[in-house]
Coordinates of C-alpha atoms and ligand atoms in Angstrom, one line a residue:
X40 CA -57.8 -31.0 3.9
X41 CA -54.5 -29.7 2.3
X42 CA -53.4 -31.1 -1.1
X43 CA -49.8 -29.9 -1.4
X44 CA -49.4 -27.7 -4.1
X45 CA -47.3 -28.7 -6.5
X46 CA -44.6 -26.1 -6.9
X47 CA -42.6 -26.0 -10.4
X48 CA -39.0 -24.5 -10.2
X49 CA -39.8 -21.6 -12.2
X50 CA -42.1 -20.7 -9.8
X51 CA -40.1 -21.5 -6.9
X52 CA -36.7 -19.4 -7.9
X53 CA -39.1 -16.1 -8.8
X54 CA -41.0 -16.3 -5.5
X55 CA -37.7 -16.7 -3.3
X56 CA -35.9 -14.1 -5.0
X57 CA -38.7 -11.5 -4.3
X58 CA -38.7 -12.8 -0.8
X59 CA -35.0 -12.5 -0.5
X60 CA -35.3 -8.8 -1.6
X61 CA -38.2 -8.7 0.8
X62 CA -36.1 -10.2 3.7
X63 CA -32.8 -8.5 3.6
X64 CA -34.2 -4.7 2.8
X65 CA -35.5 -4.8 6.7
X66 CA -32.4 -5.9 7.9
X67 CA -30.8 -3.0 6.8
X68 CA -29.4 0.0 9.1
X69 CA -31.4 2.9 9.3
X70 CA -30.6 6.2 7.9
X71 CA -30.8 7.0 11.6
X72 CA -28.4 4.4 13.0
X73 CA -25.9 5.7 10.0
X74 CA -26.0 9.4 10.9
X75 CA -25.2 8.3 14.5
X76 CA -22.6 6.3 14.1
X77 CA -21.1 8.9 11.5
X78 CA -21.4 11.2 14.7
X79 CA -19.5 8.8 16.8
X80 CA -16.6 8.6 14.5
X81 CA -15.9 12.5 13.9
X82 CA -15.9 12.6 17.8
X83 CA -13.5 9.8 18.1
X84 CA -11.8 11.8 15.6
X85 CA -11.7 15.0 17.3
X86 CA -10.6 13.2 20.5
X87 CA -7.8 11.4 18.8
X88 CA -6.5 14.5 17.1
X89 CA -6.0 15.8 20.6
X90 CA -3.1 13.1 20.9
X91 CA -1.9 13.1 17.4
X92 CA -2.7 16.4 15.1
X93 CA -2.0 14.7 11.8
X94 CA -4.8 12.1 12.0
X95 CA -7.6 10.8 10.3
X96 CA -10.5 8.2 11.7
X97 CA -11.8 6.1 8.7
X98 CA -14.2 3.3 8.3
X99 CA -13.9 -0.1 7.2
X100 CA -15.6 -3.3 6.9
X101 CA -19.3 -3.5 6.6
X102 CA -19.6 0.1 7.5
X103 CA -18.0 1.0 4.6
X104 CA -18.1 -2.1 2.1
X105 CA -21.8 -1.7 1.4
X106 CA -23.0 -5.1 3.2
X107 CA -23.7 -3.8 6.1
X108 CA -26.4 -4.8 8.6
X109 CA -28.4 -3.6 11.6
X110 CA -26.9 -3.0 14.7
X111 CA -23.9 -3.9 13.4
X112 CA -20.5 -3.2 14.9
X113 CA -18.1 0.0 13.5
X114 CA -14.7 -1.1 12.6
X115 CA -12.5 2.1 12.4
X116 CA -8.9 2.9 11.4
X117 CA -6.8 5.6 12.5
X118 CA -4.3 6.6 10.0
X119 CA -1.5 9.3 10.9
X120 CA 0.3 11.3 8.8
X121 CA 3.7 12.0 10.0
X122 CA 7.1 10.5 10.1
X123 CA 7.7 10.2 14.0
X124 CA 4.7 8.4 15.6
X125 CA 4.1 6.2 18.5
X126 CA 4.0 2.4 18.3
X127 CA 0.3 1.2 17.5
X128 CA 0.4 -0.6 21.5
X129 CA 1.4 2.8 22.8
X130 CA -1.0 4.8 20.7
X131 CA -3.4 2.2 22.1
X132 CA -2.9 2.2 26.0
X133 CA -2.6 6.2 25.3
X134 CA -6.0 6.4 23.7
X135 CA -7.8 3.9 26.4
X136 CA -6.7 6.4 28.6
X137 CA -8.2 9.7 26.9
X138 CA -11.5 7.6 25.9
X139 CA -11.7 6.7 29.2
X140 CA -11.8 9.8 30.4
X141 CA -13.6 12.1 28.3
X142 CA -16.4 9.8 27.1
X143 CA -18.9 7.8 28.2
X144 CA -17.8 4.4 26.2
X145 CA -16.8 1.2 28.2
X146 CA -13.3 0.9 26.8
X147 CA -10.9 -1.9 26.6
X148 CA -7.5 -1.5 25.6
X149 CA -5.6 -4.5 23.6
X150 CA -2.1 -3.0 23.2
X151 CA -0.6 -6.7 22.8
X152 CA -2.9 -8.1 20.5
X153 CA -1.6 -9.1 17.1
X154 CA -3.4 -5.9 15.7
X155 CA -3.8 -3.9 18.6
X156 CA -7.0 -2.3 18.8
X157 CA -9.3 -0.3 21.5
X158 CA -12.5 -1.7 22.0
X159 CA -15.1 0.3 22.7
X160 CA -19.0 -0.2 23.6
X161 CA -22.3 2.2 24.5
X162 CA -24.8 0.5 26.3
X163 CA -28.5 0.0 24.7
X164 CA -29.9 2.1 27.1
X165 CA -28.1 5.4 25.8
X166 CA -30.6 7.6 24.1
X167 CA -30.8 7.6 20.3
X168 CA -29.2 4.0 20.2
X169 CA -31.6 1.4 20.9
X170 CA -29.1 -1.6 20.3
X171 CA -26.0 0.1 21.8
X172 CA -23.1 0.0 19.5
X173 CA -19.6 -1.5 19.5
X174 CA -16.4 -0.3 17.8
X175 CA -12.9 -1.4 17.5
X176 CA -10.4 1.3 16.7
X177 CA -7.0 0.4 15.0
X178 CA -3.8 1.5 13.6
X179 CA -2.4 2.2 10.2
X180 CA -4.2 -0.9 9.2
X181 CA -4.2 0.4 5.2
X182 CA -4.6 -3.5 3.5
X183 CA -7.8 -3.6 5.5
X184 CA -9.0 -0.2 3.9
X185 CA -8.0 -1.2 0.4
X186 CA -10.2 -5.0 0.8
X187 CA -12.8 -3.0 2.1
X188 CA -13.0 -0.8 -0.9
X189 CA -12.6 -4.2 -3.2
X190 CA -15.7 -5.4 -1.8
X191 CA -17.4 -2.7 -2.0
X192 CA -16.9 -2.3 -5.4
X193 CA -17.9 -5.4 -6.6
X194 CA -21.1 -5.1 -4.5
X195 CA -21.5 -2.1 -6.4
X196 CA -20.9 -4.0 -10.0
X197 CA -24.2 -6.0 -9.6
X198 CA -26.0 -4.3 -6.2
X199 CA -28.8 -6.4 -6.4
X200 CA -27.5 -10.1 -6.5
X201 CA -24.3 -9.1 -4.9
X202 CA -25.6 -7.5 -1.7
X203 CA -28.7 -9.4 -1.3
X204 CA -26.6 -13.0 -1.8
X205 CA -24.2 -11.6 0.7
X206 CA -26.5 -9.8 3.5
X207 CA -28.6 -13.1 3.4
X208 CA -25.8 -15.1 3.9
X209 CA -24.7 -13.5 7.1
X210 CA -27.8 -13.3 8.7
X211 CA -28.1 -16.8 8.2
X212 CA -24.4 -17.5 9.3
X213 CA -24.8 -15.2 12.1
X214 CA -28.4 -17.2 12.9
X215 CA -27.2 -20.6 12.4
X216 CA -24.1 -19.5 14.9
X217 CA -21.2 -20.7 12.1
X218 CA -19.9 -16.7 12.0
X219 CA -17.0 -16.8 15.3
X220 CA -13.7 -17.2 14.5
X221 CA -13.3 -17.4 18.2
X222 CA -15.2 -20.5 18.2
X223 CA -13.9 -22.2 15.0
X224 CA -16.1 -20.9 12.5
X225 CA -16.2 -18.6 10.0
X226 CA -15.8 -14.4 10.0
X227 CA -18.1 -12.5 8.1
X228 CA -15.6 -11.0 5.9
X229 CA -14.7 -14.8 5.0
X230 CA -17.7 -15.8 3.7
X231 CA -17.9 -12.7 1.7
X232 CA -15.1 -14.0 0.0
X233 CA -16.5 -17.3 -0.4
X234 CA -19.6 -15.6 -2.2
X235 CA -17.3 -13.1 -4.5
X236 CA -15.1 -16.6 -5.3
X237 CA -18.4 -18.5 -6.2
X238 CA -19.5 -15.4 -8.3
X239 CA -16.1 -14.9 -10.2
X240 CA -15.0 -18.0 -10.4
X241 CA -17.2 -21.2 -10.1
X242 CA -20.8 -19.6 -12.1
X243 CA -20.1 -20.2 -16.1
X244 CA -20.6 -17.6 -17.1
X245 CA -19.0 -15.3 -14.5
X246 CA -21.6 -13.4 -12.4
X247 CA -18.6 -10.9 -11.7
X248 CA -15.5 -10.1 -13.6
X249 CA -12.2 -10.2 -11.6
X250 CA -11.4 -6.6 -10.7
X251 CA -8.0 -7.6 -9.5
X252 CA -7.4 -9.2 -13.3
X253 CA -8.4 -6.3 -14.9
X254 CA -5.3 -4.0 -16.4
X255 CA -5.4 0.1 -15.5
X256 CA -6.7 2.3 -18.4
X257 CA -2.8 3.3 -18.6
X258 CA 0.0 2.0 -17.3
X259 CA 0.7 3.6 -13.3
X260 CA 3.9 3.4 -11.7
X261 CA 4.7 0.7 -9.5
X262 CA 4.9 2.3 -5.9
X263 CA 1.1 3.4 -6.9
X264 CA 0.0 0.2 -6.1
X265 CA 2.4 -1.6 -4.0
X266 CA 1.9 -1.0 -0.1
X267 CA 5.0 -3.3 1.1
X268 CA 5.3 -6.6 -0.5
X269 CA 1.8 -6.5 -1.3
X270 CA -0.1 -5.6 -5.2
X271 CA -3.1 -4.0 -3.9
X272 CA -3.9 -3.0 -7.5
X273 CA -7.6 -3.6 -8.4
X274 CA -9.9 -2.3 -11.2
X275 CA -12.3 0.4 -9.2
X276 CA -13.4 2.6 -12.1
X277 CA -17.2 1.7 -11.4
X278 CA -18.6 4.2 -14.2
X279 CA -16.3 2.5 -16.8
X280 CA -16.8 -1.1 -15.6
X281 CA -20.6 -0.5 -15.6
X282 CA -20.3 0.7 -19.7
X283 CA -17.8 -2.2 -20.7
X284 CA -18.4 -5.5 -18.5
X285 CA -22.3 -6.6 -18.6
X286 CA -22.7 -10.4 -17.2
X287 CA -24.2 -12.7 -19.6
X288 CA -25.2 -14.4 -16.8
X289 CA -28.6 -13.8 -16.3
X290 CA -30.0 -16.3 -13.3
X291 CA -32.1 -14.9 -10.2
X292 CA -30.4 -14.1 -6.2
X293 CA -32.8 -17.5 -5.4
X294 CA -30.8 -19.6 -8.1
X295 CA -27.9 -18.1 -7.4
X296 CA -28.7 -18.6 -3.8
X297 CA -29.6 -23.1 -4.2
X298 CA -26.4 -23.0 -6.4
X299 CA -24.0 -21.0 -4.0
X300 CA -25.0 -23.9 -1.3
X301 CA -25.0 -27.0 -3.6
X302 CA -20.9 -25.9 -4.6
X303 CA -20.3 -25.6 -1.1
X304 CA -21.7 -28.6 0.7
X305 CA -20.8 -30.7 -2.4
X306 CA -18.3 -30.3 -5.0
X307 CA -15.7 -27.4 -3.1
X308 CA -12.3 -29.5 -2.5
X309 CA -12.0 -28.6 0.8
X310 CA -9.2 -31.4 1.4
X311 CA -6.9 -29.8 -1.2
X312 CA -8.6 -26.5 -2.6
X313 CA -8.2 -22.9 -2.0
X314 CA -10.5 -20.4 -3.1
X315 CA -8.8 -17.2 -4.3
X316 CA -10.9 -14.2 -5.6
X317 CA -7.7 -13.0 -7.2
X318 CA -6.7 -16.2 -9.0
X319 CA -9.3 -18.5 -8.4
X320 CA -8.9 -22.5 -7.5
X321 CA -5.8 -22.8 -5.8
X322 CA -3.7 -26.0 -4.2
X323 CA -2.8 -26.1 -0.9
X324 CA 0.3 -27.7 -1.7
X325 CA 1.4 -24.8 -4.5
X326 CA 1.4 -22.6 -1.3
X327 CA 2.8 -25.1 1.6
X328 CA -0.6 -24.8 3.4
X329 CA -1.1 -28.7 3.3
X330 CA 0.6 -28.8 6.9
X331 CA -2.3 -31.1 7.9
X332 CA 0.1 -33.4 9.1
X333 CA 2.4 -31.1 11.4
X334 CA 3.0 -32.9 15.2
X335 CA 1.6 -29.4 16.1
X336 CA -1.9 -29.8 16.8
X337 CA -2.5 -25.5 16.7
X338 CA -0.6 -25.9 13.6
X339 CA -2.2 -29.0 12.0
X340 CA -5.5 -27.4 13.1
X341 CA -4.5 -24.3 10.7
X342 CA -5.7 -24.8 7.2
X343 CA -8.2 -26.7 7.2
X344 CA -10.5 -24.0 5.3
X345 CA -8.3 -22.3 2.8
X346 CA -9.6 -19.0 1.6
X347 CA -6.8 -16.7 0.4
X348 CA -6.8 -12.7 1.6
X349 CA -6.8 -11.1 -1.8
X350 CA -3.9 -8.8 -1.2
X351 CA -2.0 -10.3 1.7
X352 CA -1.3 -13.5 -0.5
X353 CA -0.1 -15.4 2.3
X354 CA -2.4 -15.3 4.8
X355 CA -5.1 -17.7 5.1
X356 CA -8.4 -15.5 6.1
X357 CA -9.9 -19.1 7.5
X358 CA -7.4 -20.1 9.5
X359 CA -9.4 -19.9 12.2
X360 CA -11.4 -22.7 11.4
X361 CA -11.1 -26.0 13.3
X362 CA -12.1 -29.4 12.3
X363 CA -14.9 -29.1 13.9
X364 CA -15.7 -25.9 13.0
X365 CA -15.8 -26.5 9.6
X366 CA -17.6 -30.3 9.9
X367 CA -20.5 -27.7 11.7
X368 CA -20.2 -25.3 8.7
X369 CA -20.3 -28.0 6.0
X370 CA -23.5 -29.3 7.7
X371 CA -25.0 -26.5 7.4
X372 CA -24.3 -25.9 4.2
X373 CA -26.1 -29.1 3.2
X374 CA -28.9 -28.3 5.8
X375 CA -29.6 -25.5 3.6
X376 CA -29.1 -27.1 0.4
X377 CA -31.4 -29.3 1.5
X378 CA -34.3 -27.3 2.4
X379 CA -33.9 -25.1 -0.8
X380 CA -34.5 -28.3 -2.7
X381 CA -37.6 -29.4 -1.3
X382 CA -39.3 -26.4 -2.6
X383 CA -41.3 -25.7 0.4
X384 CA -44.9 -24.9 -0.5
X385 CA -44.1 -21.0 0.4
X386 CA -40.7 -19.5 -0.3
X387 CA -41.2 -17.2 2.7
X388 CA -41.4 -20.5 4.8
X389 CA -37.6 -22.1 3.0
X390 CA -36.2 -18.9 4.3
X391 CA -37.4 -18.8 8.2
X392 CA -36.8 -22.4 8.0
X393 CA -33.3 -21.6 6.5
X394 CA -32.6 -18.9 9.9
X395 CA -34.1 -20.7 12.4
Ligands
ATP262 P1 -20.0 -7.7 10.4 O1 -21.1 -6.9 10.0 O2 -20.4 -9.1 10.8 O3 -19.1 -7.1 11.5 P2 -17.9 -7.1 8.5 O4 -18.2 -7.0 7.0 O5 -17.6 -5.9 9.2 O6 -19.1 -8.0 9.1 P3 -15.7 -8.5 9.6 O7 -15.5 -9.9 9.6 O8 -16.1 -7.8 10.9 O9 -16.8 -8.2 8.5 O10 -14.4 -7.8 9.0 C1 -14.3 -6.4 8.9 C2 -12.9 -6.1 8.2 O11 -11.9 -6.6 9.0 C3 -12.8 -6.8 6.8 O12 -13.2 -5.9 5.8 C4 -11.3 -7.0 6.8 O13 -10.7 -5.9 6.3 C5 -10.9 -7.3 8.2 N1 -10.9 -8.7 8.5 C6 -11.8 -9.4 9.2 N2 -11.5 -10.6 9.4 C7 -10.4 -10.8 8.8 C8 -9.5 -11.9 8.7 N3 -9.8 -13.1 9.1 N4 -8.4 -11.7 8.0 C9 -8.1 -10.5 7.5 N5 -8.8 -9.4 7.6 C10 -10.0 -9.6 8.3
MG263 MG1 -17.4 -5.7 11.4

């Protein structure tokens, strides 16, 4: 018969972090899957340059940000350098075109979204690509590049907590289906946020220093790090940073982990909150996003998870989030919380039991 061990906390944390480790090192892309999606973007490249001569294909998002996972998709952003250029919907209906054409991709063309993009997918069966692949291709979207290279950097402050805490928590938001915006829940790129917010912010003392707080090394004119309204100045001077800013926080991923779900399904004010990497606890009322009582229901519906985009200021990263969407996310932040704290006999068990 099986006496249930007993399991002290010590023991507990050191076990789940190594299993943590273990868990999201196999998840990660291969050094195959990277060189062929690098391959796909210099030929998107080339093709694009066919239409406009001045213009580069970049990567963003978890391609580029370091927390990237599997099979995931390829965001992409086509910048163009010259004065006269066609509208980003004309670009897009122009390129669908081409794409269609010379390349084997299933393309669809958005020219009237809000950010139009061409969306493009390979099949699994094409050779080289077991798990297909999917891409989105936009324009001049340069705020996106800059919060990609934010995040990146501070995964790069503290690799090891950083990326594991963030990789695990999208596998299990993608596994406990709380990661569609176009369902109500939550993107990817939001809870990254929530994670860098809980690192800078909530853990006393910091995990992370706040790279958007942090002065230049001498003072840089102002159109240097302006783009439009927005102050897209951060602190990205990783061989410096790693010299002068050592965390004297020294807990493990696993009790960074327990504690990154107990904030969340507990004591985060959702009602009133929001969480800005840049300036930390906010009010929705200090920036009029309290309009839970409009008479528009799309409107009312709005801000009902507040997580502010660390450059564009005013624009609420969650405002996808319904009601419901967030009642399902706040369960499962408690459904996790909950499992962590029963110790399970084996840590590898919390975590299946944590992505089922
Ligand atoms: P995944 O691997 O799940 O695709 P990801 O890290 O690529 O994750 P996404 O949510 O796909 O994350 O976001 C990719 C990029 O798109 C982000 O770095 C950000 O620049 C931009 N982005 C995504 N969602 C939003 C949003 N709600 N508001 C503003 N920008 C967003
Ligand atoms: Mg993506």
């Amino acid at each position: 018969p099986s006496i249930r061990r007993h399991v002290s906390k010590h023991q507990f944390v050191v076990e789940l972090s190594q299993c943590l480790f273990d868990f999201v090192v196999q998840l990660l892309p291969t050094p195959e899957e990277l060189a062929v999606k690098e391959d796909v973007r210099k030929l998107l490249e080339k093709l694009i340059r066919t239409i406009e001569p001045n213009s580069r294909l970049l990567s963003f998002g978890s391609t580029a940000n370091g927390f990237s996972l599997r099979n995931s998709d390829m965001d992409l952003c086509c910048l163009i350098d010259s004065e006269e250029r066609l509208s980003a919907s004309d670009l897009v209906t122009i390129l669908g075109d081409l794409l269609e054409r010379e390349t084997k991709f299933k393309v669809k063309p958005l020219p009237h979204a809000r950010i139009p993009i061409v969306k493009l997918s390979l099949d699994p069966s094409s050779p080289g690509l077991p798990h297909g692949i999917a891409c989105d291709i936009g324009f001049e979207n340069r705020l996106a590049l800059e919060n990609t290279r934010l995040l990146m950097c501070y995964a790069m402050v503290d690799p090891a907590r950083v990326r594991t805490l963030v990789l695990f928590l999208k596998v299990w938001s993608k596994r406990r289906k709380i990661n569609s915006p176009y369902e109500g829940t939550l993107s990817s790129y939001g809870y990254v946020l929530l994670v860098i917010y809980f690192l800078v912010h909530v853990k006393n003392p910091p995990v992370l220093p706040n790279l958007q707080q942090i002065p230049p090394l001498r003072p840089i004119p102002r159109d240097e790090y302006y783009m439009g309204d927005h102050n897209v100045w951060f602190f990205d001077d990783i061989d410096v940073l790693r010299q002068r800013w050592q965390s004297s926080n020294t807990e493990s991923v696993a009790e960074l982990l327990i504690d990154f779900f107990r904030y969340y399904s507990r004591d985060f004010l959702y009602n009133s909150g929001v969480a800005s990497i840049r300036a930390g606890l906010l009010q929705k009322e200090s920036k009029g996003w309290q309009n839970q009582s409009d008479s528009r229901p799309d409107l009312r519906e709005r801000n009902r998870l507040c997580i502010e985009d660390p450059f564009e200021t005013d624009y609420n990263v969650a405002r996808c989030v319904t009601k419901d969407g967030l009642y399902t996310i706040r369960g499962e932040f408690m459904r996790a919380s909950r499992i962590l704290a029963s110790r399970p006999e084996r840590a590898l068990l919390a975590l299946t039991q944590l992505c089922e």
